[in-house]
XYZ file of C-alpha atoms in Angstrom:
580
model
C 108.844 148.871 69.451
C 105.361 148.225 70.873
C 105.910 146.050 74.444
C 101.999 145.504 74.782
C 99.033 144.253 72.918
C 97.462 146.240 70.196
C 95.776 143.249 67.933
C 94.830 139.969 66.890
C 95.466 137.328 64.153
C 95.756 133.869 64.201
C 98.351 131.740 63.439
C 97.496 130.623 59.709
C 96.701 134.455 58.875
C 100.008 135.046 60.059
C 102.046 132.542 57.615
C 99.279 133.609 54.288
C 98.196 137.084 54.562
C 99.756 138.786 57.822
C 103.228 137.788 58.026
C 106.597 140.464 58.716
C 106.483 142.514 56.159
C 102.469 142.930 55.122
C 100.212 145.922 56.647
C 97.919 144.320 58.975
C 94.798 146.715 60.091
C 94.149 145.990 64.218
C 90.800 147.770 65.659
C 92.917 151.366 66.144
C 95.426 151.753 64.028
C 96.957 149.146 60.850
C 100.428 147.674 61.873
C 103.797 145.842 60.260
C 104.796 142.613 61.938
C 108.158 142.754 62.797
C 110.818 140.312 61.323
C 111.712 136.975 62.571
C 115.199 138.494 64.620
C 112.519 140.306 66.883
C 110.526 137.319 67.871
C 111.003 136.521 71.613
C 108.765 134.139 72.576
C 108.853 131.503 69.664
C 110.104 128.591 70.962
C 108.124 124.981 69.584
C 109.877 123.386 67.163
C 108.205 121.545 64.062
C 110.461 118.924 62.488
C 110.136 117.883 58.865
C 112.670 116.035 57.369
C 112.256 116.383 53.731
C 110.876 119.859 53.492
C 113.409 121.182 56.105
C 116.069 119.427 54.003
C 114.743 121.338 50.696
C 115.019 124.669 52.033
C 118.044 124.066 53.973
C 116.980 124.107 57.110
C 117.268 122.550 60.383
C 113.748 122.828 61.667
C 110.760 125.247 61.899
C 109.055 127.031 64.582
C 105.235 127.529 65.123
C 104.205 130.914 65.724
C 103.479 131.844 69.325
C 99.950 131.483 70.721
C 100.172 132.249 74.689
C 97.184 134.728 73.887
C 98.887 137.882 74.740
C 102.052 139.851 73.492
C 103.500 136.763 70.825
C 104.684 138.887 68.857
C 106.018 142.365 68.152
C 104.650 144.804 66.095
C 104.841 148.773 64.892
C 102.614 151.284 63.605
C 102.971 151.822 59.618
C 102.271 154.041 57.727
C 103.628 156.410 60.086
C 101.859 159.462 58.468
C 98.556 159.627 60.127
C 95.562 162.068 59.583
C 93.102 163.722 61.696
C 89.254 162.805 62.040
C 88.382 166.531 63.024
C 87.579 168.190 59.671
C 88.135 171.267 61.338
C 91.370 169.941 61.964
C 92.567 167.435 59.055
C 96.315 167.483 60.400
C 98.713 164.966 58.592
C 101.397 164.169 61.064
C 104.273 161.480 61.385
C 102.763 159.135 64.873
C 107.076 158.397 65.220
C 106.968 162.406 66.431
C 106.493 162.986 70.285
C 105.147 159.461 70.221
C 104.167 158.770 74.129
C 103.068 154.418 74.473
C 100.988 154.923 77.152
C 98.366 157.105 75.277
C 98.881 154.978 72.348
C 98.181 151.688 74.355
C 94.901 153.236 75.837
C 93.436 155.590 72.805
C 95.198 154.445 70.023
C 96.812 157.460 67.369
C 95.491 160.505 68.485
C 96.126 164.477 66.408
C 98.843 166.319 67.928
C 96.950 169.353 67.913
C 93.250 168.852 68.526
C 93.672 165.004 70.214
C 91.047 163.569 67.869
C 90.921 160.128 66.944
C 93.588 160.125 64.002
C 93.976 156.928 61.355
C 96.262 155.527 59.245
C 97.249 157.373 55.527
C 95.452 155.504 52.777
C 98.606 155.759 50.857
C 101.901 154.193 50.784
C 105.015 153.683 48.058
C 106.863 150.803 47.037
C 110.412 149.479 45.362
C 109.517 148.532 41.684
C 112.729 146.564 41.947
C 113.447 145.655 45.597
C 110.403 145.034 47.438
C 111.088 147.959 49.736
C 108.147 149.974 51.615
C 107.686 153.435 53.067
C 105.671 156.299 53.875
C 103.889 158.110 50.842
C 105.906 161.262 50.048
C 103.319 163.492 51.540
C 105.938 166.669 51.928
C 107.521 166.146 48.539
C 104.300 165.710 47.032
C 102.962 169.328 48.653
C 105.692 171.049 47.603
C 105.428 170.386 43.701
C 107.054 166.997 43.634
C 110.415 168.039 44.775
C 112.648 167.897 47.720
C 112.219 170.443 50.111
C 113.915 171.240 53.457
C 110.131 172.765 55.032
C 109.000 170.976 57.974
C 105.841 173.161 58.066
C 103.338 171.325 59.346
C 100.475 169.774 56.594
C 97.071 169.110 56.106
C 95.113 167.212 54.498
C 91.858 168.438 53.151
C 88.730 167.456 50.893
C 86.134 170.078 49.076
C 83.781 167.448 49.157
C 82.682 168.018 45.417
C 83.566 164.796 44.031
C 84.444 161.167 45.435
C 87.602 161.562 43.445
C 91.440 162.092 44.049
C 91.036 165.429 42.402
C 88.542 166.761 45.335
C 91.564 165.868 47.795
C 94.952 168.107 48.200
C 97.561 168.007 50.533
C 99.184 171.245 51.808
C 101.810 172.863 54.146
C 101.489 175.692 56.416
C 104.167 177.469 54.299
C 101.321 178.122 51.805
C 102.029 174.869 49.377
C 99.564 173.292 48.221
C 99.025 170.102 45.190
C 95.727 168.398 44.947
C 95.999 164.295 45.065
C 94.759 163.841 41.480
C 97.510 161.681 40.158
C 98.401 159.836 43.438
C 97.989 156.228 42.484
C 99.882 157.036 38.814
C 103.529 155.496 38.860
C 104.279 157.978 35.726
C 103.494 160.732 38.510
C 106.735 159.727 40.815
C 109.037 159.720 38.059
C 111.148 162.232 39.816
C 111.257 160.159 43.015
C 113.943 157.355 44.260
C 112.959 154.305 46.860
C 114.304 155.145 49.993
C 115.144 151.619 50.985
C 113.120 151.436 53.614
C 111.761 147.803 55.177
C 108.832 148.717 57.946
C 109.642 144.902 59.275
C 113.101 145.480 60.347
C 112.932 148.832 62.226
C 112.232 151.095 59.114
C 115.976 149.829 58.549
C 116.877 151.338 55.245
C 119.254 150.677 52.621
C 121.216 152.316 49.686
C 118.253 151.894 46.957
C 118.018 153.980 43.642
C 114.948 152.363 42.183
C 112.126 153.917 41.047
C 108.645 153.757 43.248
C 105.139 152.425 42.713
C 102.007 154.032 44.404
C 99.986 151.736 46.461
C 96.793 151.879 48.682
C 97.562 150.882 52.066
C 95.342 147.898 51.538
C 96.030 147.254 48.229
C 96.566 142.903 47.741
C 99.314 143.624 45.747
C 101.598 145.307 48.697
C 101.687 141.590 49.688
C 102.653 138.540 48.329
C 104.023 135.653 50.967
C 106.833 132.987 49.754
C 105.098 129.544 50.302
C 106.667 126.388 50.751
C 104.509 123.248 51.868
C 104.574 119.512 52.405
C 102.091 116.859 53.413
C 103.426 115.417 56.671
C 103.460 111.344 55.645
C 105.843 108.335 56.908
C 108.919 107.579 55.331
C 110.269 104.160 54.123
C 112.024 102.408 56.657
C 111.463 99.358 58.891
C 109.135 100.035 61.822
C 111.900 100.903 64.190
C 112.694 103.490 61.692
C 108.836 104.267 61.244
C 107.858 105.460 65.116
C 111.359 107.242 65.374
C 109.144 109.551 62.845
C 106.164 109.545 63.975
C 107.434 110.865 67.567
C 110.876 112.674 66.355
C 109.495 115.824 67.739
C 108.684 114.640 71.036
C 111.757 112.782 70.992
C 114.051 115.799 69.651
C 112.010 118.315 72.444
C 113.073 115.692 75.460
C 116.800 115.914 74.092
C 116.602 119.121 74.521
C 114.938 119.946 78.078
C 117.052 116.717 79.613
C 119.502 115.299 77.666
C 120.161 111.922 77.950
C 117.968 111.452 80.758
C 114.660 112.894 78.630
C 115.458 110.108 75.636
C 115.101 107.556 78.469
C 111.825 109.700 79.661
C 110.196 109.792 76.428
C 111.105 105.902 75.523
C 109.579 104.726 79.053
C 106.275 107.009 78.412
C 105.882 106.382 74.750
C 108.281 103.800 72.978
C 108.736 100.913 75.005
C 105.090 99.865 74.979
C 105.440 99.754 71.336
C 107.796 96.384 71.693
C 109.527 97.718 68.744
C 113.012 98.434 70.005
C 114.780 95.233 71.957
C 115.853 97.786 74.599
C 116.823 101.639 75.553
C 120.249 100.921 74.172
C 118.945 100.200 71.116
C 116.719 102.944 70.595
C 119.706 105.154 71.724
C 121.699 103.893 69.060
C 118.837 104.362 66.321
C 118.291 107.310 67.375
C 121.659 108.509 67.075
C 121.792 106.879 63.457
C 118.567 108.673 62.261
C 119.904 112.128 63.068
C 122.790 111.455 60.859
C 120.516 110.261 58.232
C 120.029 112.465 55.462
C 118.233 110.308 52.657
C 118.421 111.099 48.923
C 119.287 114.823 48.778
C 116.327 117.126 47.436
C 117.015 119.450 45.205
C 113.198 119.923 43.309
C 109.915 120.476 45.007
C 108.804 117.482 42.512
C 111.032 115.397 44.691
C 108.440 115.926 47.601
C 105.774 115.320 45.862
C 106.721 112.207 44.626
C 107.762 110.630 47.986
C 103.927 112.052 48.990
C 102.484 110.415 45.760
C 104.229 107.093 46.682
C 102.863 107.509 50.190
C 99.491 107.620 48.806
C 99.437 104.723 45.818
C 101.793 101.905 47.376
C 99.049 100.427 49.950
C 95.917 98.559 48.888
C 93.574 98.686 51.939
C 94.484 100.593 55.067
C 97.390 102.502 56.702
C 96.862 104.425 60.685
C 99.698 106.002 61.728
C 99.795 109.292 64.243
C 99.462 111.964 61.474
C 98.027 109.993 58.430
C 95.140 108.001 58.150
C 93.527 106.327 55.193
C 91.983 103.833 53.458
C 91.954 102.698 49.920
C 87.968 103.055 48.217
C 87.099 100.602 45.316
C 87.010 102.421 41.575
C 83.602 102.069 40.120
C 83.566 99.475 36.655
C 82.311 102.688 34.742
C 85.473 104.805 36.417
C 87.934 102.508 35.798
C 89.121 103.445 32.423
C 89.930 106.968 33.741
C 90.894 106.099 37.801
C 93.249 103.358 39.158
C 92.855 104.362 42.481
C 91.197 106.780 44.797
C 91.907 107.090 48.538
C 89.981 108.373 51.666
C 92.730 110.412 53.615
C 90.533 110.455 57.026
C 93.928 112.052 58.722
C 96.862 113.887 57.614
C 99.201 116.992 58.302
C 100.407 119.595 56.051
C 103.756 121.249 56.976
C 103.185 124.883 55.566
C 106.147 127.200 55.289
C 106.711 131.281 54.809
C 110.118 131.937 53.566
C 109.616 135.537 53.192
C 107.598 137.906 50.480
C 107.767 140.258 47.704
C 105.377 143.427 46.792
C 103.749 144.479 43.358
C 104.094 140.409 42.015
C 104.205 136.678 43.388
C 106.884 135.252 43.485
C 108.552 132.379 41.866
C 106.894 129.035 42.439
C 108.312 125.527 43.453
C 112.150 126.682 43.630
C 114.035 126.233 46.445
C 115.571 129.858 46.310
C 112.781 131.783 44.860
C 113.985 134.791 43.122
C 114.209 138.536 44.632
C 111.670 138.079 47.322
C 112.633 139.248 50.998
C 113.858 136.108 52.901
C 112.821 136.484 56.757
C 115.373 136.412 59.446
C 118.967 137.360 59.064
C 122.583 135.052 59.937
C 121.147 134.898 63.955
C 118.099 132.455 63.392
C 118.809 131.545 59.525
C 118.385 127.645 60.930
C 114.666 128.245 61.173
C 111.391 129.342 59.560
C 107.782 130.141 61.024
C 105.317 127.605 60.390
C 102.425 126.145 60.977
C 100.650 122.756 61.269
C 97.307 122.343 59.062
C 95.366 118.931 60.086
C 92.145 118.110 58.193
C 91.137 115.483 55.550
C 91.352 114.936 52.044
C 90.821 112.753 49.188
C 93.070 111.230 46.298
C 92.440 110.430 43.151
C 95.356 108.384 40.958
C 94.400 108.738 37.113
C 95.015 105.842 34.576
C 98.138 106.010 32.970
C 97.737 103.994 30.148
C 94.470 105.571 29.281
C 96.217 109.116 29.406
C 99.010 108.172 27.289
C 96.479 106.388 25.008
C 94.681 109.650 24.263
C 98.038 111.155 23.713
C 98.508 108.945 21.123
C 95.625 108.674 18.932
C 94.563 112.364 18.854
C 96.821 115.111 16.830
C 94.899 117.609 18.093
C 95.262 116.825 21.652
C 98.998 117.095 21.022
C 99.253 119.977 19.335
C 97.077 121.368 22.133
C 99.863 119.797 24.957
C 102.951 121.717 22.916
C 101.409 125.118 22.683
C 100.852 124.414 26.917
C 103.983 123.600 27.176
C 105.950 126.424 24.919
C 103.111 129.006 26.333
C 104.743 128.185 30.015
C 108.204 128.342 29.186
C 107.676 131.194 27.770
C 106.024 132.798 30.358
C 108.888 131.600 32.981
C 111.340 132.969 30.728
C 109.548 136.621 30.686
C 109.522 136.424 34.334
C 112.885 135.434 34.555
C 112.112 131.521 36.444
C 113.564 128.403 36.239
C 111.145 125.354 34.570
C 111.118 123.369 37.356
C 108.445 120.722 35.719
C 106.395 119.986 32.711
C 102.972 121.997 32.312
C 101.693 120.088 29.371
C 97.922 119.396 28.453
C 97.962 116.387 31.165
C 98.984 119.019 33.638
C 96.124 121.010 32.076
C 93.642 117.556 32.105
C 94.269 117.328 35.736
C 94.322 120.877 37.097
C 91.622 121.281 35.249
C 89.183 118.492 36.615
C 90.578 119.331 40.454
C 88.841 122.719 40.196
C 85.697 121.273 38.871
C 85.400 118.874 41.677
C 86.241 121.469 44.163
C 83.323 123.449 42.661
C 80.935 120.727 42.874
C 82.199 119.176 46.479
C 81.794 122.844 48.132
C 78.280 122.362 47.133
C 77.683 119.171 49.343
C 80.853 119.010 51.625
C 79.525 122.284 54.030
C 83.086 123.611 53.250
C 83.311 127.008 50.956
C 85.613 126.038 47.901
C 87.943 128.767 49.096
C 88.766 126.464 51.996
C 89.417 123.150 49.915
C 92.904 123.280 48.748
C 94.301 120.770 45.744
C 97.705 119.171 45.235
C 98.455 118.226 41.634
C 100.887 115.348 41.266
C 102.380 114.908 37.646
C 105.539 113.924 35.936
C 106.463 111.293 33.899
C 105.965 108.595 37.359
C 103.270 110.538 38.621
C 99.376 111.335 37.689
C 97.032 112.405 40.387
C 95.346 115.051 42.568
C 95.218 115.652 46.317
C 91.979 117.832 47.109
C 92.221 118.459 51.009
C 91.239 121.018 53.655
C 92.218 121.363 57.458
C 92.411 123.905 60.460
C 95.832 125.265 61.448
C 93.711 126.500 64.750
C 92.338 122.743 65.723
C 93.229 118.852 65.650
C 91.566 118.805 62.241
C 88.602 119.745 60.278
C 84.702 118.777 59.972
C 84.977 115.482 58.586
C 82.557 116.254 55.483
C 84.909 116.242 53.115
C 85.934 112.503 53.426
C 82.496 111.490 53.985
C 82.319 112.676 50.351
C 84.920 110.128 49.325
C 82.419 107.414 50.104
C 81.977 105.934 46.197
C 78.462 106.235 45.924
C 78.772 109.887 46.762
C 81.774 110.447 44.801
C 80.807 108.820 41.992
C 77.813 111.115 41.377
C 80.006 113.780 42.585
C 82.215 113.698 39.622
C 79.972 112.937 36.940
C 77.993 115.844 38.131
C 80.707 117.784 37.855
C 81.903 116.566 34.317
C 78.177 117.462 33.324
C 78.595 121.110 34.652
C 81.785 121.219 32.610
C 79.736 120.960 29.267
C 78.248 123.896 29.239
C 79.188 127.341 30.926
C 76.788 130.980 31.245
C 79.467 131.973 29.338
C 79.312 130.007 26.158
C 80.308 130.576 23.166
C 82.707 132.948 24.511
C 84.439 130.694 26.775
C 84.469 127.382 25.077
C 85.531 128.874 21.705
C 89.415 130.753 23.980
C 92.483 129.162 22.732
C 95.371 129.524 25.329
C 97.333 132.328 25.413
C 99.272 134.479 27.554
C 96.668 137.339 27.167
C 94.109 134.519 28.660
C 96.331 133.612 31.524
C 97.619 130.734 30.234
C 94.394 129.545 29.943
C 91.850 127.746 27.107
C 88.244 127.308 27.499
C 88.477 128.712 31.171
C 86.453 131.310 33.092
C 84.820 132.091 36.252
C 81.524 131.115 35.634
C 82.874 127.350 34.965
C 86.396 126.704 35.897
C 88.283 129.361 37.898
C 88.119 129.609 41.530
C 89.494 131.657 44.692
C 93.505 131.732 44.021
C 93.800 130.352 47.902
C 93.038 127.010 46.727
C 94.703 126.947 43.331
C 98.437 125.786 42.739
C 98.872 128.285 40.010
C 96.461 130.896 40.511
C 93.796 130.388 38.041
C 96.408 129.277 35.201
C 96.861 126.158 33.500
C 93.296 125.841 32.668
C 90.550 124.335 29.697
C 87.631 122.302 30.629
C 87.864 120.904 26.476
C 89.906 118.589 27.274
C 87.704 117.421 30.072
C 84.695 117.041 28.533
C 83.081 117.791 24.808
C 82.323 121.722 24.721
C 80.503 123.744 22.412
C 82.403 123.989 18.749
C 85.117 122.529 20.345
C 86.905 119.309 17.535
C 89.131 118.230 20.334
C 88.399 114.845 22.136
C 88.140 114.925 25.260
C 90.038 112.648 27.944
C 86.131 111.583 29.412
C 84.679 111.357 26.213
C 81.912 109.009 26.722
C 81.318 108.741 30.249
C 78.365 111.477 30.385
């Protein structure tokens, strides 16, 4: 294991793109985060009642940030290959590795001490997840196993760009050009090894077949995401602050005992005049920690505690991690909105509970299916997290209206039960659970979130990769959450709320209905029915609706701008029909 510093990320590449488990290229060499068991130096705490209660866990932990050596690391792939073209050995690093020279030049050839870098390929489990080396010695040698430990080489004529022009030999005289490499059909012959870079190059019993992968391939990588938006809970106001400062309150339990709960009510809590004394306190404080609430058992649960959060105040709420204010709905909106919020402040809790390779995993479950959970029985209390602050804005649709358009259009029904068969289907293929409805409402309000992140990424001075959305819908819910935030600052720019201001988003969204009508790639896109050859998707494409998958809850699925707005040969009538 590496004991000094050999790269960088920060903490929110860490929980979406970097975590234990993905290939992470530093400025020498590319390098697998190890897994949670080797963490030393992770010691803050985040609490979060209802989303540690979902996953079953007692709290989470940010990831370290003193600036040097937070966290372990080791070279992978191991194979290596040689700069020198003279040269061009392939070597395993793991072999006479020394630290020190690795620590000051980085991976260096064995034989001629030129500047070496990582293989470009590397295999996978097609069942498992598992991760290793490329088979660069069973490859050489004619795709079978071979007990040679001559050493290899590999080497390019130069005559084309392509695999083909590149082959791999050993000093024994074998020899098999790379055409083929990235073919699954071409490891047929081949078993997964087991192997999991993250834990040691631990391996396991595995029989599996293997896929080929490039080293930076996006699909060696997919990370298990679970978030929450940080928001107070119902309670009297006693029960309220005990919230808002549980972490400071649960980290002065732990340093001093009794004697920090007095230290933290003296410094923070008394001046509140909400408790009648320090017993008191004591003896709330004991009472909340033995508080459980209604058990959650569906990520819809959360979402409806954070959609109550948002609709049940008419003017203003300030509290330490959320802050916003209720905007008045134009005359001309109301038939679509009942309410839209400014969020000025608020906190999102987000979560990695571990990853799978070749395809993302299961969404909304509490126990997604075969990905790699992180840690093992030692730290199984805990998960790495992080804290995102920024700004958002909500927008509540009309109910009534939404079930009235239900009602009086066939077509717009017919449209909601092929939605809703096309997902269940889906889930089924993949082997999911249905964990809610994705019906043409769903559709309706997925569908209208992008097109308002498309059109506030134009004025906001945020990209629309960076503005996130939060769709809210069930049979008591109807809404969307666009937000953004830092997980590196206390919060973001402040130009996204700004937009919230009525005037601006007024013009906002019927700009971006307007867009909707017509798209560059008409009649092609507004003539798609949804199917699962179209992602799930109707009258959808990039040029109108889709966006970076970052910011969308189910990666560019789910979507049809004719039921937005009236698009070209389209017969069905649209929810804003009217307002444009």
């Amino acid at each position: 294991m590496m004991k000094n510093e050999v790269g960088e990320v920060r903490p929110g590449q860490l929980i979406t793109t970097y975590g234990p488990g993905a290939i992470m290229d530093s400025v020498n060499d590319s390098l697998v985060i190890l897994d949670l068991n080797y963490w030393d130096n992770a010691y803050e705490k985040i609490y979060d009642r209802r989303l540690a209660q979902f996953l079953g866990k007692d709290f989470f932990k940010k990831i370290p940030t003193r600036g040097k050596q937070d966290l372990p690391s080791i070279p992978f792939p191991n194979f290596h290959v040689c700069s020198n073209n003279k040269c061009r050995r392939l070597f395993d690093i793991r072999e006479n590795f020394l630290m020190g020279e690795y620590l000051k030049k980085g991976p260096v050839c064995p034989d001629c001490s030129w500047k070496a870098y990582p293989a470009r390929f590397v295999v996978s489990c097609a069942e498992r997840n598992h991760l290793d080396d490329f088979p660069w010695r069973w490859w050489s040698h004619g795709k079978e196993e071979t007990s040679c430990r001559g050493k290899l080489t590999l080497t390019s004529s130069g005559n084309t760009s392509s695999l083909a022009s590149l082959g791999v030999g050993c000093e024994c005289g074998a020899w098999e050009p790379m055409k083929g490499a990235t073919q699954e059909s071409s490891f047929s012959g081949l078993r997964c090894t087991g192997n999991h870079p993250h834990r040691l190059n631990k391996k396991s019993v595995c029989n599996s077949s293997v896929i080929p992968l490039q080293r930076g391939a996006s699909n060696v990588y997919f990370p298990a995401l679970r978030s929450a938006i940080s928001i107070p809970e119902k309670g009297d106001r006693g029960f309220q602050l005990i919230v808002e400062f549980e972490q400071e309150i649960r980290e002065y339990e732990e340093d001093f005992g009794e004697k920090g709960l007095e230290k933290i009510y003296e410094r923070k809590l008394m001046e509140q005049e909400i408790f009648n004394s320090l017993e008191d306190f004591l003896d709330r404080w004991e009472k909340y920690k033995k508080f459980n609430g209604d058990e959650l058992n569906k990520y819809e649960q959360i979402k409806q505690i954070e959609y109550e959060a948002l609709t049940n105040f008419n003017d203003k709420v300030d509290l330490k991690d959320f802050k916003a204010e209720v905007v008045p709905v134009p005359s001309d909106l109301n038939p679509f909105f009942n309410k839209i919020v400014k969020a000025h402040r608020l906190k999102e809790i987000l979560v990695l509970l571990g990853f799978m390779r070749n395809e993302s995993p299961e969404p909304d479950v509490k126990e997604p299916k075969s990905i790699v959970w992180l840690g093992s029985s030692s730290n199984s209390n805990w998960l790495p997290a992080v804290e995102v602050h920024g700004e958002g804005i909500f927008i509540e649709f009309n109910r009534e209206s939404i079930n009235k358009w239900l009602d009086e259009n066939k077509l717009v029904n017919k449209r909601s039960k092929k939605y809703s068969t096309l997902y269940e289907e889906w889930l089924e293929l993949k082997g999911w659970e249905n964990q809610t409805e994705k019906d043409a409402v769903y559709v309706l309000l997925h569908t209208f979130s992008h097109l308002l992140i498309k059109q506030l990424a134009y004025q906001s001075g945020y990209s629309s990769a960076s503005i996130k959305e939060r769709i809210y819908y069930s049979e008591k819910m109807a809404g969307i959450l666009l937000y953004t935030g830092s997980t590196d600052q206390e919060g973001s720019l402040g130009g996204l709320v700004e937009m919230g201001d009525i005037a601006k988003l007024r013009k906002l969204i019927l700009d971006s209905l307007e867009e909707a009508t017509f798209c560059a790639s008409d009649p092609d896109c507004s003539v798609q029915e949804p199917t699962e050859d179209n992602h799930l998707n109707g009258a959808s494409c990039f040029a109108c609706t889709m966006m970076a998958e970052t910011s969308c809850e189910t990666g560019n699925r789910l979507l049809d701008r004719s039921l937005i707005i009236e698009t070209m040969d389209s017969e069905i009538k649209p929810f804003f029909e009217g307002i444009i």
